[in-house]
mmCIF file of C-alpha atoms and ligand atoms in Angstrom:
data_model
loop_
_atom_site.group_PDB
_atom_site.id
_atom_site.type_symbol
_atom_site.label_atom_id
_atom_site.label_comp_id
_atom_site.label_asym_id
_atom_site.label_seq_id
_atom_site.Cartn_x
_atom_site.Cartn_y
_atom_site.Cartn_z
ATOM 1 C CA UNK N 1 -12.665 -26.947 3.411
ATOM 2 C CA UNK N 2 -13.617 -27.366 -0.383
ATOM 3 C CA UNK N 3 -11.927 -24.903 -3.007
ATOM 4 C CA UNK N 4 -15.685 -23.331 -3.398
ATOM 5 C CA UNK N 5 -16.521 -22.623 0.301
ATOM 6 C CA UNK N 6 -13.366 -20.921 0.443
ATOM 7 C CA UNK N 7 -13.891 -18.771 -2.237
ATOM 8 C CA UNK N 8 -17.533 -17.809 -1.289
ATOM 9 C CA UNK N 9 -15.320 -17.180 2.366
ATOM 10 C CA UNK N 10 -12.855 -15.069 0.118
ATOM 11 C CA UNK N 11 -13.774 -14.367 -2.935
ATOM 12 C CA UNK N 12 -10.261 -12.394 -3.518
ATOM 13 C CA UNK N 13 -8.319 -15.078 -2.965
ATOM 14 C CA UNK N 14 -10.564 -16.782 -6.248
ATOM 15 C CA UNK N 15 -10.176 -14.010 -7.993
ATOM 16 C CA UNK N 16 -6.359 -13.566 -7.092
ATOM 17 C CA UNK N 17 -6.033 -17.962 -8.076
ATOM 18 C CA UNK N 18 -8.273 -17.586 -11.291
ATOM 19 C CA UNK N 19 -5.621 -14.809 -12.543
ATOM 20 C CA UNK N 20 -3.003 -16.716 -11.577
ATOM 21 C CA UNK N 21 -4.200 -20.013 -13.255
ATOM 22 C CA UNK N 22 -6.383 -18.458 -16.302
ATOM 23 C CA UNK N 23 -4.420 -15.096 -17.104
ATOM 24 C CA UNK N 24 -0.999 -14.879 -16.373
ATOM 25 C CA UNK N 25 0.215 -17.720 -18.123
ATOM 26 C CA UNK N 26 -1.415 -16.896 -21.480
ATOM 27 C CA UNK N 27 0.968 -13.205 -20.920
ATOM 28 C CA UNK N 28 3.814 -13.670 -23.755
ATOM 29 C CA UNK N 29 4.832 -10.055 -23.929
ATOM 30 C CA UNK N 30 6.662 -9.226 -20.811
ATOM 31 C CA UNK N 31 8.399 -11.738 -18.323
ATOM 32 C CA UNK N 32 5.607 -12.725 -15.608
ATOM 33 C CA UNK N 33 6.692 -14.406 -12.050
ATOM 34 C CA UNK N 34 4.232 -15.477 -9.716
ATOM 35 C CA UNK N 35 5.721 -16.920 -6.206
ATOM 36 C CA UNK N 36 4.674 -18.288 -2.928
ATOM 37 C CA UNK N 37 5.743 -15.985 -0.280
ATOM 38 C CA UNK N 38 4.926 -17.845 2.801
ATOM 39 C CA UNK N 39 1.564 -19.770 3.957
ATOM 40 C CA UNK N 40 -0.524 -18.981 6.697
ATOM 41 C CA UNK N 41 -3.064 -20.892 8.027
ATOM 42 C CA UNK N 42 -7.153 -20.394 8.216
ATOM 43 C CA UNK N 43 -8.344 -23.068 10.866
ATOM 44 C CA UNK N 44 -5.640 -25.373 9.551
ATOM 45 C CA UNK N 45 -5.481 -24.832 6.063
ATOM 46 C CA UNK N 46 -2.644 -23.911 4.641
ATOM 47 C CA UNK N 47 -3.360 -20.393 2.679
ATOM 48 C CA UNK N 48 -0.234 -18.721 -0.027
ATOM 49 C CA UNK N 49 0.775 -15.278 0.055
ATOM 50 C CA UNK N 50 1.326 -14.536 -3.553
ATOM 51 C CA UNK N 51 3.419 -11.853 -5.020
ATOM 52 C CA UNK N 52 3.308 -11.538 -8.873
ATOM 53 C CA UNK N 53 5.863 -10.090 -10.642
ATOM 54 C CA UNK N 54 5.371 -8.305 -14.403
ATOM 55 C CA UNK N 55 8.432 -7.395 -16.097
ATOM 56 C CA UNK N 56 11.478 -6.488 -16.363
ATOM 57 C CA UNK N 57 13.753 -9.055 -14.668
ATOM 58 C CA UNK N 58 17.121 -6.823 -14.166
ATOM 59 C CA UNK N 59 17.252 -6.240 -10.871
ATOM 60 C CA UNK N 60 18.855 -2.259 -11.469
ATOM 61 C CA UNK N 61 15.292 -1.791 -13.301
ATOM 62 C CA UNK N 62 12.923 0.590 -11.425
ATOM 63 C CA UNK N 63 10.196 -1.153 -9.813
ATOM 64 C CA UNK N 64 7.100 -0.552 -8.195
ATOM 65 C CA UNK N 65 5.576 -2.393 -5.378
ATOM 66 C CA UNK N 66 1.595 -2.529 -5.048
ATOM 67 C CA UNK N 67 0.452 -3.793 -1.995
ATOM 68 C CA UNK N 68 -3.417 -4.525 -1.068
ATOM 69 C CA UNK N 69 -5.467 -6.311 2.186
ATOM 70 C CA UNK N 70 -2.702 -6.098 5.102
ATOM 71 C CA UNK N 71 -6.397 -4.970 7.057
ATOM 72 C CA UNK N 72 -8.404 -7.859 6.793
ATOM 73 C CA UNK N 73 -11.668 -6.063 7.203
ATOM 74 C CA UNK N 74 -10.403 -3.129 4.404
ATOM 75 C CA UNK N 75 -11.358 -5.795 1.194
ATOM 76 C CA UNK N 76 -11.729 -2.598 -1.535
ATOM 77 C CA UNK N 77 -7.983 -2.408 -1.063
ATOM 78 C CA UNK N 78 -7.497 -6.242 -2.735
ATOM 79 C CA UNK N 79 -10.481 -5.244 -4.939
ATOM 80 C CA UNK N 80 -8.432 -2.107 -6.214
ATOM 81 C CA UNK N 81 -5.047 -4.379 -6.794
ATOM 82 C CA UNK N 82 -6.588 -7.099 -8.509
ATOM 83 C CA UNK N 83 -8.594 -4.166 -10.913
ATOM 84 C CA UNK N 84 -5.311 -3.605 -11.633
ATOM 85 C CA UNK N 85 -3.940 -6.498 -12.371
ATOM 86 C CA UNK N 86 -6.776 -7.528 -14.554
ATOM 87 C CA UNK N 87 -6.386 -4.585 -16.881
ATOM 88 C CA UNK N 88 -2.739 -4.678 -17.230
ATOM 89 C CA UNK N 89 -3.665 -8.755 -18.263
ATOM 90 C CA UNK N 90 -6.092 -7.328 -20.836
ATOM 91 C CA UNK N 91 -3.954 -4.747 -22.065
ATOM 92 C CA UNK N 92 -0.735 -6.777 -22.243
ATOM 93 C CA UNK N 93 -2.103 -8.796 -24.841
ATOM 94 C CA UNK N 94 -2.214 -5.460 -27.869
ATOM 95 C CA UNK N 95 -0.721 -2.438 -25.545
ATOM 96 C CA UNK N 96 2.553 -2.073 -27.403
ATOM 97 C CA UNK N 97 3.564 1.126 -25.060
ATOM 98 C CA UNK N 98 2.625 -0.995 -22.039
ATOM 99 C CA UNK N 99 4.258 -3.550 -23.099
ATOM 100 C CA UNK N 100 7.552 -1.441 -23.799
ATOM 101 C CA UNK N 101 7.013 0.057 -20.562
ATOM 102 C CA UNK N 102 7.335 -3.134 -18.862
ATOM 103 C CA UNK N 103 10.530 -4.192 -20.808
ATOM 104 C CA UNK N 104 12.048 -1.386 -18.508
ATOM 105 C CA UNK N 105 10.787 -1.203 -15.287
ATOM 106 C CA UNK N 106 9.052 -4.217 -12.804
ATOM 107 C CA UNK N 107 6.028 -4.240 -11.290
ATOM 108 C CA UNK N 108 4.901 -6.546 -7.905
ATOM 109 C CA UNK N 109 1.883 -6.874 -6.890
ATOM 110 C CA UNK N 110 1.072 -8.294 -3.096
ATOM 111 C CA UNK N 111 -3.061 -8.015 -3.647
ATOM 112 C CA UNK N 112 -3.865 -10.093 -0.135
ATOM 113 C CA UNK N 113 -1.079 -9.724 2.584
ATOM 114 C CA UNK N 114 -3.447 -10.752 5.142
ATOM 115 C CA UNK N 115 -6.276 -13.636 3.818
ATOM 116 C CA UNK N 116 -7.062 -15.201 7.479
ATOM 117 C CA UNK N 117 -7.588 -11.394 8.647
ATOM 118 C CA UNK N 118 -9.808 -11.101 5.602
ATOM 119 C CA UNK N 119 -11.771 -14.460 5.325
ATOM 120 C CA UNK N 120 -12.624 -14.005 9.521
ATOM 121 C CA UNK N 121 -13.498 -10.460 8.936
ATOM 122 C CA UNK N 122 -10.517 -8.995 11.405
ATOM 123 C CA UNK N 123 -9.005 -5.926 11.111
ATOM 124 C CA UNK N 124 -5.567 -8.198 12.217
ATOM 125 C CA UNK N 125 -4.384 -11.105 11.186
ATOM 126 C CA UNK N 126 -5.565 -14.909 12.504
ATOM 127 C CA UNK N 127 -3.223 -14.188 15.537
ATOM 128 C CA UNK N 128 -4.878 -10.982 16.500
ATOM 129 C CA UNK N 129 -1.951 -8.636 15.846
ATOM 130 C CA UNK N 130 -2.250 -5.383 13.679
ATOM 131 C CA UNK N 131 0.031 -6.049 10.843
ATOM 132 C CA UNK N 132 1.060 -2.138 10.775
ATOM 133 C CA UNK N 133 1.850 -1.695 14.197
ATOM 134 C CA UNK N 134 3.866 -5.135 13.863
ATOM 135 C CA UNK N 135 7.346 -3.902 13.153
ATOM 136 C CA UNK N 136 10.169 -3.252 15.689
ATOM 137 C CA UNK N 137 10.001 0.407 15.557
ATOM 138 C CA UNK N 138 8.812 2.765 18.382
ATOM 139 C CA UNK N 139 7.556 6.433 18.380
ATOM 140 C CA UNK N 140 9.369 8.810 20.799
ATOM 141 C CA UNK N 141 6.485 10.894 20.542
ATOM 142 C CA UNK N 142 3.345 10.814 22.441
ATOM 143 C CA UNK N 143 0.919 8.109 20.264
ATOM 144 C CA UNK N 144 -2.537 7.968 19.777
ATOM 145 C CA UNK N 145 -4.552 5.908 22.751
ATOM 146 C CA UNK N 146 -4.537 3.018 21.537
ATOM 147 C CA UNK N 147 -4.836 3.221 17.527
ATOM 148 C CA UNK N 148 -1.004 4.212 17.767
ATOM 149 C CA UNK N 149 -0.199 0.598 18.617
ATOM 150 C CA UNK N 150 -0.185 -1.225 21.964
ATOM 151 C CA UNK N 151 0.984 -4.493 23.757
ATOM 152 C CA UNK N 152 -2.038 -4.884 26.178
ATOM 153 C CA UNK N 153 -3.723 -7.844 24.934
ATOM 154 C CA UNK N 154 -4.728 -9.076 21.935
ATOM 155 C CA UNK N 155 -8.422 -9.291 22.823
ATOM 156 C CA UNK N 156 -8.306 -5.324 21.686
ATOM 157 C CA UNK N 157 -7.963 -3.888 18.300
ATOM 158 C CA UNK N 158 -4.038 -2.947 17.254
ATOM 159 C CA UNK N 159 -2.400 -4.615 19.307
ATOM 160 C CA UNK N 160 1.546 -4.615 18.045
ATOM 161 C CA UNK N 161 1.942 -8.627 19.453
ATOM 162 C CA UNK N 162 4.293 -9.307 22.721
ATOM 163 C CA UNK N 163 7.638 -7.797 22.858
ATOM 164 C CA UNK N 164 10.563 -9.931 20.967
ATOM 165 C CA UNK N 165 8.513 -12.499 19.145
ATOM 166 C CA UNK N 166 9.725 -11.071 15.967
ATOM 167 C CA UNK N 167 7.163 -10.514 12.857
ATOM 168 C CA UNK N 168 4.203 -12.501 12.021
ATOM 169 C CA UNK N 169 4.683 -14.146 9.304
ATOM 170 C CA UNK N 170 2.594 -11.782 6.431
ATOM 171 C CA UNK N 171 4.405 -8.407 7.969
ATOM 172 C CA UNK N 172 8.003 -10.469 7.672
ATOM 173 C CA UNK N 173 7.030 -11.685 4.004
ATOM 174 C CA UNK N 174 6.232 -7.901 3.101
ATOM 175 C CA UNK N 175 9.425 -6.733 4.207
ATOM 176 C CA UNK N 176 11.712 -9.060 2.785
ATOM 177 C CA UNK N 177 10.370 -8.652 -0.563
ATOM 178 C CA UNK N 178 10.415 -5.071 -0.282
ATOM 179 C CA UNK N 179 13.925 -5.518 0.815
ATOM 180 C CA UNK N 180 14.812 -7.917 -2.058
ATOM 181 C CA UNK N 181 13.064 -5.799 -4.770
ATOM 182 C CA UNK N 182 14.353 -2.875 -3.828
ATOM 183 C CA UNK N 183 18.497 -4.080 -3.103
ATOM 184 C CA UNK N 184 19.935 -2.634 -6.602
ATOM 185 C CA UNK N 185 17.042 -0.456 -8.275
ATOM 186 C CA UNK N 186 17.615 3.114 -8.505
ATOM 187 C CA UNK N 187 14.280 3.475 -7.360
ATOM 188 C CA UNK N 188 10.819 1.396 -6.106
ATOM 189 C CA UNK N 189 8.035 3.357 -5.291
ATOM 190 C CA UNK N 190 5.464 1.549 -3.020
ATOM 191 C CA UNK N 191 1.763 1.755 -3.089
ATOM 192 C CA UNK N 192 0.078 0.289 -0.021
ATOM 193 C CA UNK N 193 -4.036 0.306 -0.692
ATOM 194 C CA UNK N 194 -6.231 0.655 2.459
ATOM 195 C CA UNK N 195 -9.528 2.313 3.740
ATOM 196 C CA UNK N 196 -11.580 3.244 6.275
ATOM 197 C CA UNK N 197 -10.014 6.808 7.458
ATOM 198 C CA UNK N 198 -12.496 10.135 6.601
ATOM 199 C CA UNK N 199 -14.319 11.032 4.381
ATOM 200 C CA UNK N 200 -11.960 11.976 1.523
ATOM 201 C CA UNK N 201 -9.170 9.935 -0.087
ATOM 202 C CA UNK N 202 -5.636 10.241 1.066
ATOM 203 C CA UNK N 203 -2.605 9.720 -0.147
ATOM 204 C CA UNK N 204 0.142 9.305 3.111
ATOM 205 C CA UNK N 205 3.608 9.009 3.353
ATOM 206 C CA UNK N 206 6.030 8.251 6.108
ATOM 207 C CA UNK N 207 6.632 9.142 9.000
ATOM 208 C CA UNK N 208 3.853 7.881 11.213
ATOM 209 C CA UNK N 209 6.125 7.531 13.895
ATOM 210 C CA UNK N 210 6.941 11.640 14.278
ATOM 211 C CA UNK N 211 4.692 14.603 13.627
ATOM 212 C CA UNK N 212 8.154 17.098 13.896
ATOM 213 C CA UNK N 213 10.723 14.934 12.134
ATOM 214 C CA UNK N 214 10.321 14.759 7.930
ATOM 215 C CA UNK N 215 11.409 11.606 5.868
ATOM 216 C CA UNK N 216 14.751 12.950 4.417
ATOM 217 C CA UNK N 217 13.383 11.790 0.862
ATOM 218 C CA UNK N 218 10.720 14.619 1.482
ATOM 219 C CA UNK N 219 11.425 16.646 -1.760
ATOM 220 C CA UNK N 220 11.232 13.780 -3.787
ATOM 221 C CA UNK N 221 8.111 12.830 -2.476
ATOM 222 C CA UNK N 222 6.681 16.334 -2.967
ATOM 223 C CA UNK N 223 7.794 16.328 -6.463
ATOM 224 C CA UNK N 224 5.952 12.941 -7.225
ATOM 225 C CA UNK N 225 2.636 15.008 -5.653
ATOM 226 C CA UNK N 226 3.417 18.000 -7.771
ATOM 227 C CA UNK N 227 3.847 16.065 -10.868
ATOM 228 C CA UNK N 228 0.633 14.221 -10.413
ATOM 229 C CA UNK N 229 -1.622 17.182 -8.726
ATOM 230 C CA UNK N 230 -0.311 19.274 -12.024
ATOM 231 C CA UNK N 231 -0.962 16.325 -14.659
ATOM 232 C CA UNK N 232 -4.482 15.556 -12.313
ATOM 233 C CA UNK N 233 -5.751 18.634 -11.507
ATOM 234 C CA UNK N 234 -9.363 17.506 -10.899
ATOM 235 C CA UNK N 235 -8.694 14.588 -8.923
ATOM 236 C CA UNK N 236 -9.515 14.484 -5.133
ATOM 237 C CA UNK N 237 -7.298 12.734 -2.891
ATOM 238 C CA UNK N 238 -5.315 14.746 0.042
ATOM 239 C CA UNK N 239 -1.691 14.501 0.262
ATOM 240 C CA UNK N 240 0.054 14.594 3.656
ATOM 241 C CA UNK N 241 2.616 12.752 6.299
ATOM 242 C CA UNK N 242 0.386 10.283 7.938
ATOM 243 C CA UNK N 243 1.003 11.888 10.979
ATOM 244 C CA UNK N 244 -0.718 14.931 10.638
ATOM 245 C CA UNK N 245 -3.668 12.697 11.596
ATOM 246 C CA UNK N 246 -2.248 10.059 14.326
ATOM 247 C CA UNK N 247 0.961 9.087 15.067
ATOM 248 C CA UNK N 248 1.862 4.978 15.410
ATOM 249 C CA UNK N 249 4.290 2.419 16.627
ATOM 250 C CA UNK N 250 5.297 -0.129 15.004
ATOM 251 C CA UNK N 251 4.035 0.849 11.397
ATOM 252 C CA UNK N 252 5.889 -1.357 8.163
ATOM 253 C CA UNK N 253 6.885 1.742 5.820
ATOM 254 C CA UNK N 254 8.191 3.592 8.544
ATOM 255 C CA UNK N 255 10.653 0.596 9.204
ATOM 256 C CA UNK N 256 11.445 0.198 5.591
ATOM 257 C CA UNK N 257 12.000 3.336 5.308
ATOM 258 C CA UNK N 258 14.329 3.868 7.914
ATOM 259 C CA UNK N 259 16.378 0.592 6.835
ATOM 260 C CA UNK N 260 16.538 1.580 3.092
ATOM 261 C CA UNK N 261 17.716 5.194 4.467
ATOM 262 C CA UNK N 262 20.537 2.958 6.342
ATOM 263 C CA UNK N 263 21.391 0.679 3.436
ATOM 264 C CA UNK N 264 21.621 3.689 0.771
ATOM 265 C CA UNK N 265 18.955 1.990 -1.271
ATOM 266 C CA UNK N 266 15.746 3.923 -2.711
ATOM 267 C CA UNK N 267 12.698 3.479 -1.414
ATOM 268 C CA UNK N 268 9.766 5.734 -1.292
ATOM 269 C CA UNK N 269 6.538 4.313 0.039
ATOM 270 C CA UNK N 270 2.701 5.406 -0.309
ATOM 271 C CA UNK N 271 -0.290 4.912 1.312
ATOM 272 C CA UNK N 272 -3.837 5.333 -0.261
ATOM 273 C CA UNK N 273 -6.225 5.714 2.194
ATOM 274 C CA UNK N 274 -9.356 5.357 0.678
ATOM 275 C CA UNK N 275 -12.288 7.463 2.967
ATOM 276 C CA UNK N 276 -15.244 5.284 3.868
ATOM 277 C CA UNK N 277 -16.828 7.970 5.845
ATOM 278 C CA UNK N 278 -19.111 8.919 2.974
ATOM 279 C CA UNK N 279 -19.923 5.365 1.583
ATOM 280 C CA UNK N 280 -21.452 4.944 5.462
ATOM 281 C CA UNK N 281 -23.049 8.203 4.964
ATOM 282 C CA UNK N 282 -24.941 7.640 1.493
ATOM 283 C CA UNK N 283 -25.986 3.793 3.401
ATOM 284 C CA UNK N 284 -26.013 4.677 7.010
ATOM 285 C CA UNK N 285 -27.144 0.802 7.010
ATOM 286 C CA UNK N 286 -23.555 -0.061 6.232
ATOM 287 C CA UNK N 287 -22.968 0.194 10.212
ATOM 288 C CA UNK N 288 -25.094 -3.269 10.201
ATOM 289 C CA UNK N 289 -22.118 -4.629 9.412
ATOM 290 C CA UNK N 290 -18.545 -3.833 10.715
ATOM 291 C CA UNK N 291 -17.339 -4.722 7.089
ATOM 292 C CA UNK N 292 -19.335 -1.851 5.992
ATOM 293 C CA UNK N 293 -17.686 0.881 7.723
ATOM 294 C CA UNK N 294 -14.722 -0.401 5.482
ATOM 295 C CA UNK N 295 -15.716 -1.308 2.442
ATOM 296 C CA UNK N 296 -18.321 -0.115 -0.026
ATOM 297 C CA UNK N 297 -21.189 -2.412 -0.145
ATOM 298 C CA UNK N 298 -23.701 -0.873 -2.758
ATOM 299 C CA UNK N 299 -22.687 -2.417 -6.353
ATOM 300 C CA UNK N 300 -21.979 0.929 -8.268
ATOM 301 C CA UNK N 301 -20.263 2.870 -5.460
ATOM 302 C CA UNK N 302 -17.396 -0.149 -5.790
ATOM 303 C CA UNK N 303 -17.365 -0.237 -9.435
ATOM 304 C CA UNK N 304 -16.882 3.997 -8.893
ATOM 305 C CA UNK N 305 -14.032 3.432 -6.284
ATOM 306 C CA UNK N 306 -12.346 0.617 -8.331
ATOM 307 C CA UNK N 307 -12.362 3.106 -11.426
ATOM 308 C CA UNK N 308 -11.044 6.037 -9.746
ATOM 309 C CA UNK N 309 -7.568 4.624 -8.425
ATOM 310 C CA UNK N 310 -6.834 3.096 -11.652
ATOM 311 C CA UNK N 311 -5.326 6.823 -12.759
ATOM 312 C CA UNK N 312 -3.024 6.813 -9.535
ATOM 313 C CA UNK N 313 -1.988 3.269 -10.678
ATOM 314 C CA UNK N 314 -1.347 4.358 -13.910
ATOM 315 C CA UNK N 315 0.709 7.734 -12.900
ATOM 316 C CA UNK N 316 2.771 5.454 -10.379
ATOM 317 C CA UNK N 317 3.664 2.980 -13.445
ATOM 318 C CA UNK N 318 4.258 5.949 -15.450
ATOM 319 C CA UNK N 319 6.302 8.008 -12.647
ATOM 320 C CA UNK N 320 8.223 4.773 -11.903
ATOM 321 C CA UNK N 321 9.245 4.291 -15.816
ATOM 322 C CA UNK N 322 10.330 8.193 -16.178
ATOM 323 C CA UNK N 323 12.378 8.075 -12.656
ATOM 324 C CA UNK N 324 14.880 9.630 -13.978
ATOM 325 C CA UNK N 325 12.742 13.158 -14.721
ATOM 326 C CA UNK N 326 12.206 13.507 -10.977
ATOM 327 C CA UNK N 327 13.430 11.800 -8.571
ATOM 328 C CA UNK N 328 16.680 12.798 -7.295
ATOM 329 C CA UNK N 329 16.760 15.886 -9.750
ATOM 330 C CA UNK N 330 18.246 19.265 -9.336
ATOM 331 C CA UNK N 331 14.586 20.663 -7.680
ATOM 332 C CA UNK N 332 14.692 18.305 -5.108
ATOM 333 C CA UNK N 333 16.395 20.612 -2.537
ATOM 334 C CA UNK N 334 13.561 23.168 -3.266
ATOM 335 C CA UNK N 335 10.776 20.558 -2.865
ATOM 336 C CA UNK N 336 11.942 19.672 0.371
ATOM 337 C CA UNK N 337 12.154 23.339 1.711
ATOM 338 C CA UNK N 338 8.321 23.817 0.413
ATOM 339 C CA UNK N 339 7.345 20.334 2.044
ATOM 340 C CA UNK N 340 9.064 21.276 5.185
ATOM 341 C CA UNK N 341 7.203 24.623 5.713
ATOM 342 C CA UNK N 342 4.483 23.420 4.673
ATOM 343 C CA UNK N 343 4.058 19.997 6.814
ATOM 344 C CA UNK N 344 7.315 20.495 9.398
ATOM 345 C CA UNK N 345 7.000 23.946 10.501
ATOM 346 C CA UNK N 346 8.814 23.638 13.963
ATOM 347 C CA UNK N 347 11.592 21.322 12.166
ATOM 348 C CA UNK N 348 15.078 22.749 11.801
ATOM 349 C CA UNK N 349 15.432 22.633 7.390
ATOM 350 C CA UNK N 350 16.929 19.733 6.228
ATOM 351 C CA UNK N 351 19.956 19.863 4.149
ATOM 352 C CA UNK N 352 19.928 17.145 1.180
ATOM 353 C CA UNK N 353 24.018 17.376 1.079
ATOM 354 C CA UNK N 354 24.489 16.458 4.344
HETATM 355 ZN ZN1 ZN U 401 -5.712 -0.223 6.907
#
C-alpha cells in the first residue's frame, strides 16, 4: 500500500508521522523522544505504535501519560491527543513557563494504540479482541451482558480473546510503558481519551471491575476533581468510578492499577469519555455510519470538541508539575471519606494508614 492510500485510510497516523518527521525534531527547548513501541500489522503491513516523550528525562520526575485510539472506531480520541501535541509543538518554540514546566516533569503521549482497529473501522483491534477487556483481570461481581467482556467468539463485539494467550500486542505495549514510566516517579497521572458513552462528557476512574470496592488512591483522586471542578467551575464533564455505569472484565487501568498498588509505585489513571449521544442527536444522519455514533462528523462540532479538552490537558500538565500540593497531602484521608460516601456507600471506610 502507498504512503498516501494509507493516510487517506488513516489520516491520524499522517498526522501522528508528519509531527514526528516535521515538528518534533525542530523542538530545542526540552528533551523530545519518540520510539517504536511494537508493530502491528494492517493486511501485511507492518504499522508502529509510537510513544513520544517531551521532557524531563529523570526518571523520579512526575510524568503524565496521554493515551488516545485503543477503540478503533472512537477517532476524536487520537484527534484530541494529537491537538495536543500540536500546540505544545507551537508553544515550545517561545512558551518560557512551558518550557520550564517541562524541565521538571515528562510527558508521553500514545495518540493511536490501536491503528488496524482504526484504519478497518473496528471497535477492536485487527484480531477482533477489545483492547480494554484484554487484560488478565476478572470481576467477582455480576458484569454487564456482554459489554462487561466475554470469551464467546470473536465474531461479537468485546470479546476479551481466548483464555491464556496472553495480551495482544497494543494492550501489552500500553502496559509496559506505563509500567516503565511509572517505576521511580513519585507520581504519573494517566489520561486515556475515548467516546461514544451518553450524552455528557465523563471523566472515569478505576475500578470497573467492582461497583462496592473503591481504588485505595480514592482521596487523591477526589482531590485532583476538587482542584479542577474549583479552578473550572463552568466546565461540564461528570466525574465518577466507571462503574457506576457498567462494570467490566478484563479492563487495562484496572490491572495497572492493581499492579502499581502491589509494587508501591504511583499511579493514578483517567478516563475521558467523551458523550457522542448529542453529536448523533444534532445529525441523527450520523447513524448512516457506525463511525458516526463515535465520532463527530460535522466540521465545527470537532473543531468545538478538540477545543474543549485542551483545558483538562492543560490542568493535568499543570496538576502533574505541582504534585506535590495534592497528592498524597494531609487532606487526603478526608477526600477519601467524602468519595466513599459519596460513590461507596455500602463499603466499610477505608483507612489510608493501614
Ligand atoms: Zn472506548
Amino acid at each position: 500500500m502507498h504512503t498516501s492510500m494509507l493516510y487517506a485510510r488513516l489520516p491520524e497516523l499522517g498526522q501522528l508521522e508528519a509531527l514526528v518527521k516535521h515538528q518534533l525534531p525542530h523542538i530545542r527547548t526540552v528533551p523530545v523522544e519518540t520510539r517504536k513501541l511494537t508493530t502491528v500489522l494492517l493486511d501485511a503491513l507492518p504499522i508502529p505504535l509510537y510513544a513520544v516523550s517531551l521532557g524531563a528525562q529523570d526518571p523520579q520526575a512526575p510524568g503524565l501519560v496521554i493515551v488516545g485510539g485503543v477503540h478503533g472506531l472512537e477517532r476524536i480520541g487520537s484527534q484530541v491527543v494529537l491537538t495536543l501535541m500540536n500546540s505544545l509543538c507551537q508553544r515550545l518554540h517561545w512558551d518560557t513557563a512551558l518550557q520550564h514546566k517541562l524541565q521538571a516533569i515528562r510527558l508521553v503521549f500514545l495518540p493511536l494504540l490501536n491503528p488496524v482497529g482504526m484504519a478497518k473501522r473496528y471497535r477492536s483491534n485487527g484480531n477482533h479482541i477489545d483492547l480494554m477487556r484484554n487484560a488478565p483481570i476478572d470481576s467477582k461481581e455480576p458484569t454487564a451482558w456482554l459489554v462487561g467482556g466475554h470469551r464467546f467468539s470473536k465474531r461479537l463485539p468485546w470479546f476479551r480473546g481466548e483464555i491464556g494467550l496472553g495480551m495482544e500486542a497494543e494492550a501489552q505495549a500500553l502496559v509496559d510503558l506505563i509500567e516503565q514510566e511509572s517505576a521511580h516517579r513519585p507520581l504519573t497521572l494517566a489520561l486515556d481519551c475515548h467516546s461514544g458513552f451518553g450524552s455528557k462528557d465523563r471523566l472515569w476512574f478505576p475500578y470497573a471491575k467492582s461497583r462496592h470496592q473503591p481504588m485505595k488512591k480514592i482521596g487523591d483522586i477526589y482531590h485532583l476533581k476538587e482542584l479542577f471542578f474549583n479552578a473550572y467551575p463552568h466546565q461540564n464533564y461528570i466525574f465518577e468510578p466507571q462503574a457506576l455505569h457498567y462494570t467490566c472484565h478484563g479492563d487495562l487501568w484496572d490491572y495497572l492499577y492493581d499492579r502499581s498498588e502491589a509494587g508501591g509505585t504511583h499511579l493514578l489513571p483517567i478516563t475521558l469519555e467523551m458523550g457522542s449521544w448529542r453529536w448523533v442527536r444534532k445529525n441523527p444522519l450520523q447513524l448512516a455510519d457506525r463511525l458516526g455514533l463515535f465520532h463527530p462528523m460535522k466540521p465545527h462540532r470537532i473543531q468545538r470538541v478538540l477545543r474543549t479538552h485542551l483545558t483538562l490537558m492543560e490542568f493535568l500538565i499543570n496538576a502533574t508539575y505541582a504534585y506535590q500540593s495534592w497528592y498524597q497531602g494531609e487532606l487526603s484521608q478526608c477526600y477519601a471519606d467524602t468519595a466513599t460516601s459519596l460513590w461507596y456507600p455500602d463499603a466499610t471506610p477505608l483507612n489510608l494508614n493501614d
